[in-house]
């Protein structure tokens, strides 16, 4: 119902996806549904949030299966991905590299990494965007956070209201 409503409204665009904490609700048929819906309208601008979160109880193999299904759809439709990645960088990058060209547009939702990790992402995917919490501008932010933000090209930073709880350490 929410999707139908959003698609019926002018000026609203959507992303579709199954985040890691909901991976147990994803079935094989959902991959086809995502593809059908995303290919039926230009109002679906990305797939996601999707990804891996090794800090939660959902089994890693289930998360990987669900993430990989969504990556395949994004690759087939050539649309951006909104990626959640919590303590799973090696696994996420490996799955992305298996299915996507390095020109893929990726939005790293709630990025909490350091300068080294930001540069790693940029080296693998130059079209990556880093979703950061507005709290990064807080005067109490550490020097490493300020260095990380300064190392990211300005045109690759997205401020996210939905990332308010994900502040880099």
Short mmCIF file of C-alpha atoms in Angstrom, two decimals:
data_model
loop_
_atom_site.label_atom_id
_atom_site.label_comp_id
_atom_site.label_asym_id
_atom_site.label_seq_id
_atom_site.Cartn_x
_atom_site.Cartn_y
_atom_site.Cartn_z
CA UNK A 1 0.00 0.00 0.00
CA UNK A 2 2.76 2.44 0.91
CA UNK A 3 4.58 1.77 -2.36
CA UNK A 4 1.39 2.29 -4.39
CA UNK A 5 0.76 5.55 -2.56
CA UNK A 6 4.33 6.80 -3.04
CA UNK A 7 4.31 5.98 -6.74
CA UNK A 8 1.01 7.82 -7.18
CA UNK A 9 2.42 11.09 -5.80
CA UNK A 10 4.24 13.65 -7.91
CA UNK A 11 7.71 14.49 -6.68
CA UNK A 12 8.24 11.29 -4.70
CA UNK A 13 10.87 8.75 -5.69
CA UNK A 14 11.57 5.52 -3.88
CA UNK A 15 14.19 2.92 -3.15
CA UNK A 16 13.22 -0.72 -2.71
CA UNK A 17 15.13 -3.22 -0.69
CA UNK A 18 15.47 -5.59 2.20
CA UNK A 19 17.90 -4.42 4.89
CA UNK A 20 20.03 -6.96 6.76
CA UNK A 21 17.86 -6.97 9.89
CA UNK A 22 14.83 -8.05 7.78
CA UNK A 23 16.67 -10.69 5.72
CA UNK A 24 14.71 -13.59 7.22
CA UNK A 25 11.54 -12.19 5.60
CA UNK A 26 13.00 -12.30 2.07
CA UNK A 27 12.08 -15.18 -0.24
CA UNK A 28 13.19 -16.16 -3.75
CA UNK A 29 10.04 -14.61 -5.22
CA UNK A 30 11.01 -11.23 -3.80
CA UNK A 31 13.98 -11.01 -6.16
CA UNK A 32 11.61 -11.23 -9.14
CA UNK A 33 9.20 -8.78 -7.52
CA UNK A 34 11.97 -6.25 -6.93
CA UNK A 35 13.03 -6.54 -10.55
CA UNK A 36 9.47 -6.23 -11.88
CA UNK A 37 8.62 -3.19 -9.78
CA UNK A 38 11.95 -1.42 -10.29
CA UNK A 39 11.84 -1.94 -14.04
CA UNK A 40 8.21 -0.79 -14.33
CA UNK A 41 8.74 2.81 -13.24
CA UNK A 42 11.43 5.47 -13.31
CA UNK A 43 10.29 6.49 -9.81
CA UNK A 44 12.33 3.65 -8.29
CA UNK A 45 15.73 5.34 -8.24
CA UNK A 46 17.76 2.70 -6.37
CA UNK A 47 17.65 -0.67 -4.68
CA UNK A 48 18.15 -0.76 -0.96
CA UNK A 49 18.83 -0.43 1.77
CA UNK A 50 20.50 -3.80 1.49
CA UNK A 51 23.79 -5.22 2.68
CA UNK A 52 25.43 -7.06 5.53
CA UNK A 53 25.48 -6.32 9.23
CA UNK A 54 27.72 -8.61 11.26
CA UNK A 55 26.68 -6.87 14.49
CA UNK A 56 23.16 -8.36 14.54
CA UNK A 57 21.78 -11.84 15.22
CA UNK A 58 20.49 -12.58 11.70
CA UNK A 59 22.59 -15.41 10.28
CA UNK A 60 25.36 -14.22 7.98
CA UNK A 61 24.53 -16.72 5.22
CA UNK A 62 20.92 -15.49 5.10
CA UNK A 63 22.06 -11.88 4.91
CA UNK A 64 24.54 -12.78 2.14
CA UNK A 65 21.87 -14.63 0.13
CA UNK A 66 19.45 -11.71 0.36
CA UNK A 67 22.10 -9.07 -0.34
CA UNK A 68 23.42 -10.94 -3.36
CA UNK A 69 19.90 -11.28 -4.80
CA UNK A 70 19.42 -7.52 -4.61
CA UNK A 71 22.86 -6.84 -6.09
CA UNK A 72 21.96 -9.07 -9.06
CA UNK A 73 18.81 -7.04 -9.69
CA UNK A 74 20.71 -3.75 -9.48
CA UNK A 75 23.28 -5.10 -11.93
CA UNK A 76 20.62 -6.29 -14.36
CA UNK A 77 18.72 -2.98 -14.24
CA UNK A 78 21.83 -0.80 -13.93
CA UNK A 79 20.44 1.18 -11.01
CA UNK A 80 22.21 2.45 -7.88
CA UNK A 81 22.41 0.51 -4.62
CA UNK A 82 21.89 1.82 -1.10
CA UNK A 83 24.23 -0.36 0.96
CA UNK A 84 24.38 -0.98 4.70
CA UNK A 85 27.72 -2.34 5.82
CA UNK A 86 28.44 -3.01 9.50
CA UNK A 87 31.70 -4.79 10.31
CA UNK A 88 31.37 -6.60 6.97
CA UNK A 89 33.45 -4.57 4.52
CA UNK A 90 35.42 -7.49 3.05
CA UNK A 91 32.27 -9.55 2.49
CA UNK A 92 30.27 -6.65 1.05
CA UNK A 93 33.02 -5.61 -1.34
CA UNK A 94 33.52 -9.24 -2.46
CA UNK A 95 29.82 -9.63 -3.29
CA UNK A 96 29.73 -6.29 -5.11
CA UNK A 97 32.84 -7.12 -7.14
CA UNK A 98 31.35 -10.48 -8.12
CA UNK A 99 28.34 -8.83 -9.78
CA UNK A 100 28.98 -5.14 -10.44
CA UNK A 101 31.36 -3.05 -12.51
CA UNK A 102 33.53 -0.56 -10.65
CA UNK A 103 31.43 2.22 -12.25
CA UNK A 104 28.38 1.22 -10.20
CA UNK A 105 26.76 4.01 -8.19
CA UNK A 106 26.63 3.05 -4.53
CA UNK A 107 25.27 4.97 -1.55
CA UNK A 108 26.90 3.72 1.66
CA UNK A 109 24.13 4.34 4.15
CA UNK A 110 25.27 5.43 7.62
CA UNK A 111 28.98 5.22 6.85
CA UNK A 112 30.98 4.96 10.09
CA UNK A 113 34.40 4.02 8.78
CA UNK A 114 37.68 5.87 8.97
CA UNK A 115 39.77 7.60 6.31
CA UNK A 116 41.48 4.35 5.28
CA UNK A 117 38.14 2.61 4.73
CA UNK A 118 36.71 5.61 2.84
CA UNK A 119 39.71 5.55 0.52
CA UNK A 120 39.35 1.78 0.08
CA UNK A 121 35.75 2.23 -1.03
CA UNK A 122 36.73 5.03 -3.41
CA UNK A 123 39.47 2.87 -4.94
CA UNK A 124 37.03 0.01 -5.63
CA UNK A 125 34.00 2.12 -6.56
CA UNK A 126 34.82 5.71 -7.61
CA UNK A 127 31.07 6.45 -7.86
CA UNK A 128 30.44 5.68 -4.20
CA UNK A 129 28.56 8.20 -2.06
CA UNK A 130 29.07 8.27 1.71
CA UNK A 131 25.93 8.75 3.79
CA UNK A 132 26.95 10.53 6.97
CA UNK A 133 25.07 11.58 10.06
CA UNK A 134 24.62 15.33 10.50
CA UNK A 135 26.16 14.75 13.96
CA UNK A 136 29.60 14.49 12.33
CA UNK A 137 29.75 18.28 12.45
CA UNK A 138 29.50 18.22 16.24
CA UNK A 139 32.42 19.99 17.88
CA UNK A 140 33.08 16.88 19.96
CA UNK A 141 33.79 14.81 16.83
CA UNK A 142 37.21 13.24 17.03
CA UNK A 143 40.17 14.21 14.90
CA UNK A 144 39.94 10.92 12.97
CA UNK A 145 36.30 11.68 12.06
CA UNK A 146 37.28 15.12 10.82
CA UNK A 147 40.16 13.62 8.82
CA UNK A 148 37.84 11.00 7.33
CA UNK A 149 35.31 13.61 6.26
CA UNK A 150 38.06 15.84 4.86
CA UNK A 151 39.44 12.92 2.82
CA UNK A 152 36.14 12.32 1.02
CA UNK A 153 35.48 14.50 -2.04
CA UNK A 154 32.66 16.91 -1.19
CA UNK A 155 30.58 15.68 -4.14
CA UNK A 156 30.61 12.17 -2.59
CA UNK A 157 29.06 13.14 0.77
CA UNK A 158 25.36 12.77 1.56
CA UNK A 159 23.93 13.99 4.86
CA UNK A 160 21.32 11.54 6.12
CA UNK A 161 18.64 12.26 8.64
CA UNK A 162 18.13 8.49 8.92
CA UNK A 163 21.72 7.99 9.99
CA UNK A 164 21.48 10.06 13.15
CA UNK A 165 22.53 7.16 15.36
CA UNK A 166 25.52 6.15 13.25
CA UNK A 167 28.33 8.49 14.13
CA UNK A 168 31.91 7.40 13.39
CA UNK A 169 34.09 6.90 16.44
#
